[in-house]
mmCIF file of C-alpha atoms in Angstrom:
data_model
loop_
_atom_site.group_PDB
_atom_site.id
_atom_site.type_symbol
_atom_site.label_atom_id
_atom_site.label_comp_id
_atom_site.label_asym_id
_atom_site.label_seq_id
_atom_site.Cartn_x
_atom_site.Cartn_y
_atom_site.Cartn_z
ATOM 1 C CA MET A 8 -10.252 -20.970 42.093
ATOM 2 C CA THR A 9 -7.314 -18.908 40.836
ATOM 3 C CA GLN A 10 -8.416 -15.912 38.824
ATOM 4 C CA LEU A 11 -6.683 -15.252 35.513
ATOM 5 C CA PRO A 12 -5.203 -11.779 34.964
ATOM 6 C CA ALA A 13 -7.530 -9.530 32.984
ATOM 7 C CA ALA A 14 -5.249 -9.572 29.931
ATOM 8 C CA GLN A 15 -5.296 -13.379 29.792
ATOM 9 C CA THR A 16 -9.054 -13.449 30.263
ATOM 10 C CA ALA A 17 -9.465 -11.054 27.326
ATOM 11 C CA GLN A 18 -7.304 -13.297 25.170
ATOM 12 C CA LYS A 19 -9.350 -16.396 25.988
ATOM 13 C CA LYS A 20 -12.787 -14.862 25.564
ATOM 14 C CA PRO A 21 -12.893 -14.677 21.712
ATOM 15 C CA SER A 22 -12.591 -18.458 21.296
ATOM 16 C CA ASP A 23 -16.044 -18.951 22.814
ATOM 17 C CA GLY A 24 -18.033 -21.294 20.613
ATOM 18 C CA GLY A 25 -15.392 -21.330 17.923
ATOM 19 C CA ARG A 26 -16.820 -18.090 16.477
ATOM 20 C CA ALA A 27 -13.746 -15.910 16.851
ATOM 21 C CA LEU A 28 -11.924 -14.818 13.743
ATOM 22 C CA TYR A 29 -8.547 -15.313 15.418
ATOM 23 C CA GLY A 30 -8.328 -18.253 17.814
ATOM 24 C CA GLY A 31 -11.657 -19.714 16.784
ATOM 25 C CA LYS A 32 -12.320 -23.229 15.546
ATOM 26 C CA GLY A 33 -13.750 -24.558 12.308
ATOM 27 C CA THR A 34 -12.509 -25.611 8.914
ATOM 28 C CA ARG A 35 -14.678 -23.574 6.542
ATOM 29 C CA ARG A 36 -13.616 -20.316 4.976
ATOM 30 C CA ILE A 37 -14.272 -17.176 6.969
ATOM 31 C CA THR A 38 -16.894 -15.018 5.256
ATOM 32 C CA VAL A 39 -17.864 -11.365 5.245
ATOM 33 C CA ARG A 40 -20.773 -12.310 7.522
ATOM 34 C CA ASP A 41 -18.216 -13.513 10.081
ATOM 35 C CA ILE A 42 -16.466 -10.152 9.752
ATOM 36 C CA ALA A 43 -19.730 -8.314 10.443
ATOM 37 C CA ALA A 44 -20.428 -10.535 13.455
ATOM 38 C CA ALA A 45 -16.996 -9.755 14.888
ATOM 39 C CA LYS A 46 -17.819 -6.039 14.752
ATOM 40 C CA GLU A 47 -21.030 -6.694 16.673
ATOM 41 C CA ARG A 48 -19.085 -8.638 19.325
ATOM 42 C CA GLY A 49 -16.452 -5.941 19.610
ATOM 43 C CA GLU A 50 -13.784 -8.446 18.571
ATOM 44 C CA LYS A 51 -10.525 -7.110 17.154
ATOM 45 C CA TRP A 52 -8.757 -9.135 14.469
ATOM 46 C CA PRO A 53 -5.479 -9.193 12.542
ATOM 47 C CA MET A 54 -4.941 -9.038 8.795
ATOM 48 C CA LEU A 55 -1.697 -9.564 6.863
ATOM 49 C CA THR A 56 -0.725 -9.243 3.259
ATOM 50 C CA ALA A 57 0.297 -12.392 1.389
ATOM 51 C CA TYR A 58 1.602 -12.903 -2.123
ATOM 52 C CA ASP A 59 2.453 -16.603 -2.502
ATOM 53 C CA ALA A 60 1.090 -20.002 -1.503
ATOM 54 C CA MET A 61 3.846 -21.027 0.910
ATOM 55 C CA THR A 62 3.821 -17.849 2.989
ATOM 56 C CA ALA A 63 0.023 -17.778 2.962
ATOM 57 C CA SER A 64 -0.085 -21.348 4.276
ATOM 58 C CA VAL A 65 2.056 -20.326 7.267
ATOM 59 C CA PHE A 66 -0.272 -17.422 8.056
ATOM 60 C CA ASP A 67 -3.332 -19.654 7.608
ATOM 61 C CA GLU A 68 -1.939 -22.262 10.004
ATOM 62 C CA ALA A 69 -1.182 -19.475 12.504
ATOM 63 C CA GLY A 70 -4.849 -18.457 12.406
ATOM 64 C CA ILE A 71 -4.713 -15.162 10.510
ATOM 65 C CA PRO A 72 -8.388 -14.777 9.537
ATOM 66 C CA VAL A 73 -8.095 -12.330 6.642
ATOM 67 C CA MET A 74 -5.311 -11.997 4.091
ATOM 68 C CA LEU A 75 -4.930 -9.225 1.567
ATOM 69 C CA VAL A 76 -3.203 -9.976 -1.696
ATOM 70 C CA GLY A 77 -2.163 -6.372 -1.937
ATOM 71 C CA ASP A 78 -0.768 -4.483 -4.873
ATOM 72 C CA SER A 79 1.993 -3.757 -2.350
ATOM 73 C CA ALA A 80 3.462 -6.834 -4.034
ATOM 74 C CA GLY A 81 4.763 -4.302 -6.527
ATOM 75 C CA ASN A 82 7.130 -2.892 -3.918
ATOM 76 C CA CYS A 83 7.750 -6.092 -1.953
ATOM 77 C CA HIS A 84 8.141 -8.760 -4.626
ATOM 78 C CA LEU A 85 8.044 -7.393 -8.146
ATOM 79 C CA GLY A 86 10.711 -4.716 -7.850
ATOM 80 C CA TYR A 87 8.583 -1.680 -8.718
ATOM 81 C CA GLU A 88 9.141 1.627 -6.941
ATOM 82 C CA THR A 89 5.405 2.088 -6.346
ATOM 83 C CA THR A 90 2.203 0.079 -6.673
ATOM 84 C CA VAL A 91 1.152 1.958 -9.821
ATOM 85 C CA PRO A 92 2.750 -0.386 -12.422
ATOM 86 C CA VAL A 93 1.121 -3.552 -10.995
ATOM 87 C CA THR A 94 -1.179 -5.194 -13.546
ATOM 88 C CA LEU A 95 -4.411 -7.136 -13.209
ATOM 89 C CA ASP A 96 -2.673 -10.165 -14.715
ATOM 90 C CA GLU A 97 -0.071 -10.023 -11.940
ATOM 91 C CA MET A 98 -2.703 -9.620 -9.242
ATOM 92 C CA THR A 99 -4.676 -12.553 -10.639
ATOM 93 C CA MET A 100 -1.616 -14.817 -10.582
ATOM 94 C CA LEU A 101 -0.587 -13.810 -7.053
ATOM 95 C CA SER A 102 -4.130 -14.055 -5.693
ATOM 96 C CA ALA A 103 -4.610 -17.538 -7.127
ATOM 97 C CA ALA A 104 -1.416 -18.684 -5.401
ATOM 98 C CA VAL A 105 -2.586 -17.364 -2.029
ATOM 99 C CA VAL A 106 -5.991 -18.998 -2.406
ATOM 100 C CA ARG A 107 -4.322 -22.335 -3.192
ATOM 101 C CA GLY A 108 -2.157 -22.044 -0.084
ATOM 102 C CA THR A 109 -5.026 -21.458 2.346
ATOM 103 C CA SER A 110 -8.172 -23.157 3.576
ATOM 104 C CA ARG A 111 -9.648 -20.941 6.340
ATOM 105 C CA ALA A 112 -8.712 -17.316 5.754
ATOM 106 C CA LEU A 113 -10.888 -14.887 3.835
ATOM 107 C CA ILE A 114 -8.755 -13.848 0.839
ATOM 108 C CA VAL A 115 -9.137 -10.293 -0.447
ATOM 109 C CA GLY A 116 -7.613 -9.445 -3.835
ATOM 110 C CA ASP A 117 -6.518 -5.898 -4.638
ATOM 111 C CA LEU A 118 -7.777 -4.224 -7.788
ATOM 112 C CA PRO A 119 -4.658 -2.516 -9.189
ATOM 113 C CA PHE A 120 -4.393 0.998 -10.567
ATOM 114 C CA GLY A 121 -6.131 1.351 -13.921
ATOM 115 C CA SER A 122 -8.430 -1.638 -13.454
ATOM 116 C CA TYR A 123 -11.476 0.203 -12.042
ATOM 117 C CA GLN A 124 -11.005 3.975 -12.402
ATOM 118 C CA GLU A 125 -12.890 4.131 -15.731
ATOM 119 C CA GLY A 126 -16.136 3.292 -13.983
ATOM 120 C CA PRO A 127 -18.379 0.595 -12.532
ATOM 121 C CA VAL A 128 -18.423 -1.648 -15.630
ATOM 122 C CA GLN A 129 -14.620 -1.805 -15.815
ATOM 123 C CA ALA A 130 -14.505 -2.440 -12.059
ATOM 124 C CA LEU A 131 -16.954 -5.331 -12.394
ATOM 125 C CA ARG A 132 -14.989 -6.833 -15.269
ATOM 126 C CA SER A 133 -11.743 -6.653 -13.294
ATOM 127 C CA ALA A 134 -13.217 -7.926 -10.041
ATOM 128 C CA THR A 135 -14.872 -10.809 -11.862
ATOM 129 C CA ARG A 136 -11.452 -11.963 -13.061
ATOM 130 C CA LEU A 137 -10.112 -12.066 -9.507
ATOM 131 C CA VAL A 138 -13.167 -13.972 -8.292
ATOM 132 C CA LYS A 139 -13.458 -16.439 -11.192
ATOM 133 C CA GLU A 140 -9.818 -16.985 -12.156
ATOM 134 C CA ALA A 141 -8.054 -16.501 -8.818
ATOM 135 C CA GLY A 142 -10.816 -17.652 -6.466
ATOM 136 C CA VAL A 143 -10.701 -14.721 -4.039
ATOM 137 C CA GLN A 144 -13.699 -14.208 -1.779
ATOM 138 C CA ALA A 145 -13.594 -10.400 -1.901
ATOM 139 C CA VAL A 146 -11.798 -7.523 -3.592
ATOM 140 C CA LYS A 147 -10.359 -4.234 -2.371
ATOM 141 C CA LEU A 148 -10.276 -0.918 -4.170
ATOM 142 C CA GLU A 149 -9.143 2.558 -3.246
ATOM 143 C CA GLY A 150 -11.206 5.711 -2.990
ATOM 144 C CA GLY A 151 -14.163 7.004 -1.003
ATOM 145 C CA GLU A 152 -16.871 9.089 -2.644
ATOM 146 C CA ARG A 153 -15.185 8.780 -6.044
ATOM 147 C CA SER A 154 -15.448 4.986 -5.904
ATOM 148 C CA HIS A 155 -19.031 4.831 -4.599
ATOM 149 C CA ASP A 156 -20.585 3.700 -7.873
ATOM 150 C CA GLN A 157 -17.934 1.036 -8.492
ATOM 151 C CA ILE A 158 -18.433 -0.434 -5.026
ATOM 152 C CA ARG A 159 -22.211 -0.421 -5.349
ATOM 153 C CA LEU A 160 -22.221 -2.316 -8.660
ATOM 154 C CA LEU A 161 -19.743 -4.918 -7.395
ATOM 155 C CA VAL A 162 -21.780 -5.528 -4.245
ATOM 156 C CA GLU A 163 -25.036 -5.696 -6.204
ATOM 157 C CA SER A 164 -23.341 -8.243 -8.478
ATOM 158 C CA GLY A 165 -22.425 -10.448 -5.521
ATOM 159 C CA ILE A 166 -18.782 -9.464 -5.039
ATOM 160 C CA PRO A 167 -17.900 -8.332 -1.491
ATOM 161 C CA VAL A 168 -15.784 -5.175 -1.405
ATOM 162 C CA MET A 169 -13.268 -3.906 1.129
ATOM 163 C CA ALA A 170 -12.803 -0.166 0.628
ATOM 164 C CA HIS A 171 -9.595 1.798 1.225
ATOM 165 C CA ILE A 172 -9.449 5.485 2.197
ATOM 166 C CA GLY A 173 -6.963 7.869 3.768
ATOM 167 C CA LEU A 174 -3.585 7.441 2.127
ATOM 168 C CA THR A 175 -4.287 5.600 -1.113
ATOM 169 C CA PRO A 176 -0.917 4.466 -2.541
ATOM 170 C CA GLN A 177 -2.211 4.221 -6.116
ATOM 171 C CA SER A 178 -2.643 8.014 -5.970
ATOM 172 C CA VAL A 179 0.947 8.611 -4.856
ATOM 173 C CA ASN A 180 1.646 10.813 -7.876
ATOM 174 C CA ALA A 181 -1.145 13.155 -6.789
ATOM 175 C CA MET A 182 -0.991 13.093 -2.990
ATOM 176 C CA GLY A 183 2.441 11.723 -2.047
ATOM 177 C CA TYR A 184 3.061 9.639 1.070
ATOM 178 C CA ARG A 185 1.718 11.755 3.911
ATOM 179 C CA VAL A 186 -0.844 11.606 6.696
ATOM 180 C CA GLN A 187 -4.415 12.145 5.499
ATOM 181 C CA GLY A 188 -7.269 13.813 7.379
ATOM 182 C CA ARG A 189 -5.329 16.524 9.194
ATOM 183 C CA GLY A 190 -7.280 19.729 9.576
ATOM 184 C CA GLU A 191 -11.040 20.213 9.811
ATOM 185 C CA GLU A 192 -11.759 20.188 6.074
ATOM 186 C CA ALA A 193 -9.648 17.095 5.420
ATOM 187 C CA ALA A 194 -11.174 15.301 8.407
ATOM 188 C CA GLN A 195 -14.701 16.021 7.183
ATOM 189 C CA GLN A 196 -13.809 14.725 3.731
ATOM 190 C CA LEU A 197 -12.461 11.510 5.207
ATOM 191 C CA LEU A 198 -15.674 11.064 7.195
ATOM 192 C CA ARG A 199 -17.699 11.621 4.021
ATOM 193 C CA ASP A 200 -15.542 9.041 2.232
ATOM 194 C CA ALA A 201 -16.066 6.515 5.031
ATOM 195 C CA LYS A 202 -19.844 6.986 5.001
ATOM 196 C CA ALA A 203 -19.889 6.810 1.196
ATOM 197 C CA VAL A 204 -18.208 3.408 1.008
ATOM 198 C CA GLN A 205 -20.461 2.087 3.763
ATOM 199 C CA ASP A 206 -23.504 3.400 1.921
ATOM 200 C CA ALA A 207 -22.277 1.714 -1.267
ATOM 201 C CA GLY A 208 -22.184 -1.641 0.533
ATOM 202 C CA ALA A 209 -18.532 -2.210 1.426
ATOM 203 C CA PHE A 210 -18.158 -4.837 4.163
ATOM 204 C CA ALA A 211 -15.061 -3.163 5.679
ATOM 205 C CA VAL A 212 -12.813 -0.169 5.081
ATOM 206 C CA VAL A 213 -9.052 0.247 5.384
ATOM 207 C CA LEU A 214 -7.917 3.498 7.001
ATOM 208 C CA GLU A 215 -4.308 4.189 6.051
ATOM 209 C CA LEU A 216 -2.118 6.856 7.631
ATOM 210 C CA VAL A 217 -4.984 8.631 9.368
ATOM 211 C CA PRO A 218 -4.651 10.455 12.731
ATOM 212 C CA ALA A 219 -5.583 8.089 15.549
ATOM 213 C CA GLU A 220 -8.343 10.341 16.917
ATOM 214 C CA LEU A 221 -10.011 10.608 13.520
ATOM 215 C CA ALA A 222 -9.737 6.859 12.905
ATOM 216 C CA ALA A 223 -11.370 6.261 16.290
ATOM 217 C CA GLU A 224 -14.239 8.593 15.361
ATOM 218 C CA VAL A 225 -14.740 6.840 12.002
ATOM 219 C CA THR A 226 -14.791 3.491 13.800
ATOM 220 C CA ARG A 227 -17.485 4.737 16.189
ATOM 221 C CA VAL A 228 -19.616 6.198 13.400
ATOM 222 C CA LEU A 229 -19.554 3.227 11.012
ATOM 223 C CA HIS A 230 -21.333 -0.079 11.507
ATOM 224 C CA ILE A 231 -18.839 -1.841 9.204
ATOM 225 C CA PRO A 232 -15.366 -2.775 10.524
ATOM 226 C CA THR A 233 -12.412 -0.440 10.094
ATOM 227 C CA VAL A 234 -8.963 -1.859 9.367
ATOM 228 C CA GLY A 235 -6.126 0.362 10.462
ATOM 229 C CA ILE A 236 -2.616 0.734 9.086
ATOM 230 C CA GLY A 237 -0.915 3.674 10.710
ATOM 231 C CA ALA A 238 -4.296 4.731 12.115
ATOM 232 C CA GLY A 239 -3.904 4.140 15.840
ATOM 233 C CA PRO A 240 -5.253 1.460 18.191
ATOM 234 C CA GLU A 241 -9.005 2.083 18.071
ATOM 235 C CA THR A 242 -9.830 0.542 14.687
ATOM 236 C CA ASP A 243 -11.597 -2.824 14.621
ATOM 237 C CA ALA A 244 -8.681 -4.585 12.932
ATOM 238 C CA GLN A 245 -5.032 -4.010 12.095
ATOM 239 C CA VAL A 246 -3.154 -4.860 8.900
ATOM 240 C CA LEU A 247 0.544 -4.833 8.115
ATOM 241 C CA VAL A 248 2.576 -5.703 5.048
ATOM 242 C CA TRP A 249 4.110 -9.016 6.058
ATOM 243 C CA THR A 250 7.616 -8.246 4.781
ATOM 244 C CA ASP A 251 7.649 -5.158 7.021
ATOM 245 C CA MET A 252 6.182 -6.993 10.027
ATOM 246 C CA LEU A 253 8.699 -9.858 9.813
ATOM 247 C CA GLY A 254 11.717 -7.704 9.054
ATOM 248 C CA LEU A 255 12.366 -8.839 5.505
ATOM 249 C CA THR A 256 12.083 -5.350 4.047
ATOM 250 C CA GLY A 257 15.459 -3.657 3.788
ATOM 251 C CA GLY A 258 16.117 -0.096 4.865
ATOM 252 C CA ARG A 259 13.740 2.210 6.665
ATOM 253 C CA VAL A 260 10.204 1.064 7.429
ATOM 254 C CA PRO A 261 7.256 3.319 8.308
ATOM 255 C CA LYS A 262 6.921 4.510 11.899
ATOM 256 C CA PHE A 263 3.662 2.601 12.377
ATOM 257 C CA VAL A 264 5.290 -0.759 11.640
ATOM 258 C CA LYS A 265 6.319 -3.035 14.498
ATOM 259 C CA GLN A 266 8.841 -5.698 13.485
ATOM 260 C CA TYR A 267 8.216 -9.033 15.187
ATOM 261 C CA ALA A 268 11.246 -10.772 13.668
ATOM 262 C CA ASN A 269 14.308 -10.003 11.527
ATOM 263 C CA LEU A 270 14.022 -12.463 8.665
ATOM 264 C CA ARG A 271 16.434 -10.470 6.521
ATOM 265 C CA GLU A 272 19.201 -11.145 9.046
ATOM 266 C CA VAL A 273 18.184 -14.793 9.551
ATOM 267 C CA MET A 274 18.106 -15.458 5.809
ATOM 268 C CA GLY A 275 21.353 -13.597 5.210
ATOM 269 C CA ASP A 276 23.169 -15.612 7.882
ATOM 270 C CA ALA A 277 21.802 -18.884 6.486
ATOM 271 C CA VAL A 278 22.836 -18.000 2.929
ATOM 272 C CA LYS A 279 26.360 -17.107 4.057
ATOM 273 C CA ALA A 280 26.645 -20.361 6.025
ATOM 274 C CA PHE A 281 25.586 -22.356 2.955
ATOM 275 C CA ALA A 282 27.970 -20.486 0.677
ATOM 276 C CA ASN A 283 30.907 -20.867 3.053
ATOM 277 C CA GLU A 284 30.323 -24.611 3.383
ATOM 278 C CA VAL A 285 30.187 -25.035 -0.383
ATOM 279 C CA VAL A 286 33.391 -23.043 -0.883
ATOM 280 C CA GLY A 287 35.122 -24.865 1.969
ATOM 281 C CA GLY A 288 33.984 -28.336 0.898
ATOM 282 C CA ALA A 289 31.908 -28.959 4.021
ATOM 283 C CA PHE A 290 28.690 -29.357 2.020
ATOM 284 C CA PRO A 291 27.504 -31.797 0.906
ATOM 285 C CA GLN A 292 28.534 -34.507 3.351
ATOM 286 C CA GLU A 293 27.865 -38.229 3.096
ATOM 287 C CA GLU A 294 24.396 -37.827 4.633
ATOM 288 C CA ASN A 295 23.511 -35.288 1.924
ATOM 289 C CA SER A 296 24.558 -37.554 -0.937
ATOM 290 C CA VAL A 297 22.513 -40.025 -2.959
ATOM 291 C CA HIS A 298 23.884 -43.488 -3.814
#
């Protein structure tokens, strides 16, 4: 019997029994227990951001197992310069749309800046809105040791939490956009942050803009999955902002982004073709007219 190349064998293995997060079978929603099981199996998985029902439905049909309704919507869709101005009302609306557009993916809603920093009670109130009004299955919040108490209360109240350490964009005014965890002291703090969110009960943790070697060490130390963005190849999962990944974002994109398409060019060409046909009288034709 012909042997498959090792790379192809690795791709086929996760679909065993329909358990795999990506490539698996089943119609129910993926849960945080499925995420934990993937870590035990050593299975890597992809995560994308999503901000509307139609785009989310495409990702769901493609098998993306986890979607983050990120406050990155502020930059990508709402026209803000940073994520800081994004409101809980906006996140609730966007999250509800993504939930409505999906049937299998685990949907994680971001808690925006100012919706949890006051303390655990405010965090619970905000997270409850995303769960009850938007229908998300989990929430994400930024911060390591400083967010320990918020995470613990949410988890104790039955709300799964994805933590986020390293570069935390909501703190851009304090830290700027730069790699986190460089140097011994900074690396030790990041490790403390990672252990703190695990101790508080987070089911996964995003590592953003962290040196690859440090992200690999965090992944080895923790029993919960790590989700990398600009954190090298050794994390348990990888996430990208979908408008970066599909080339819709204009201008310069971060070094860690790989663009798998150029939707900005495709959409621009289509819009110009439509406009030219309207101006030239080529659209609509008889087949585009109603009688």
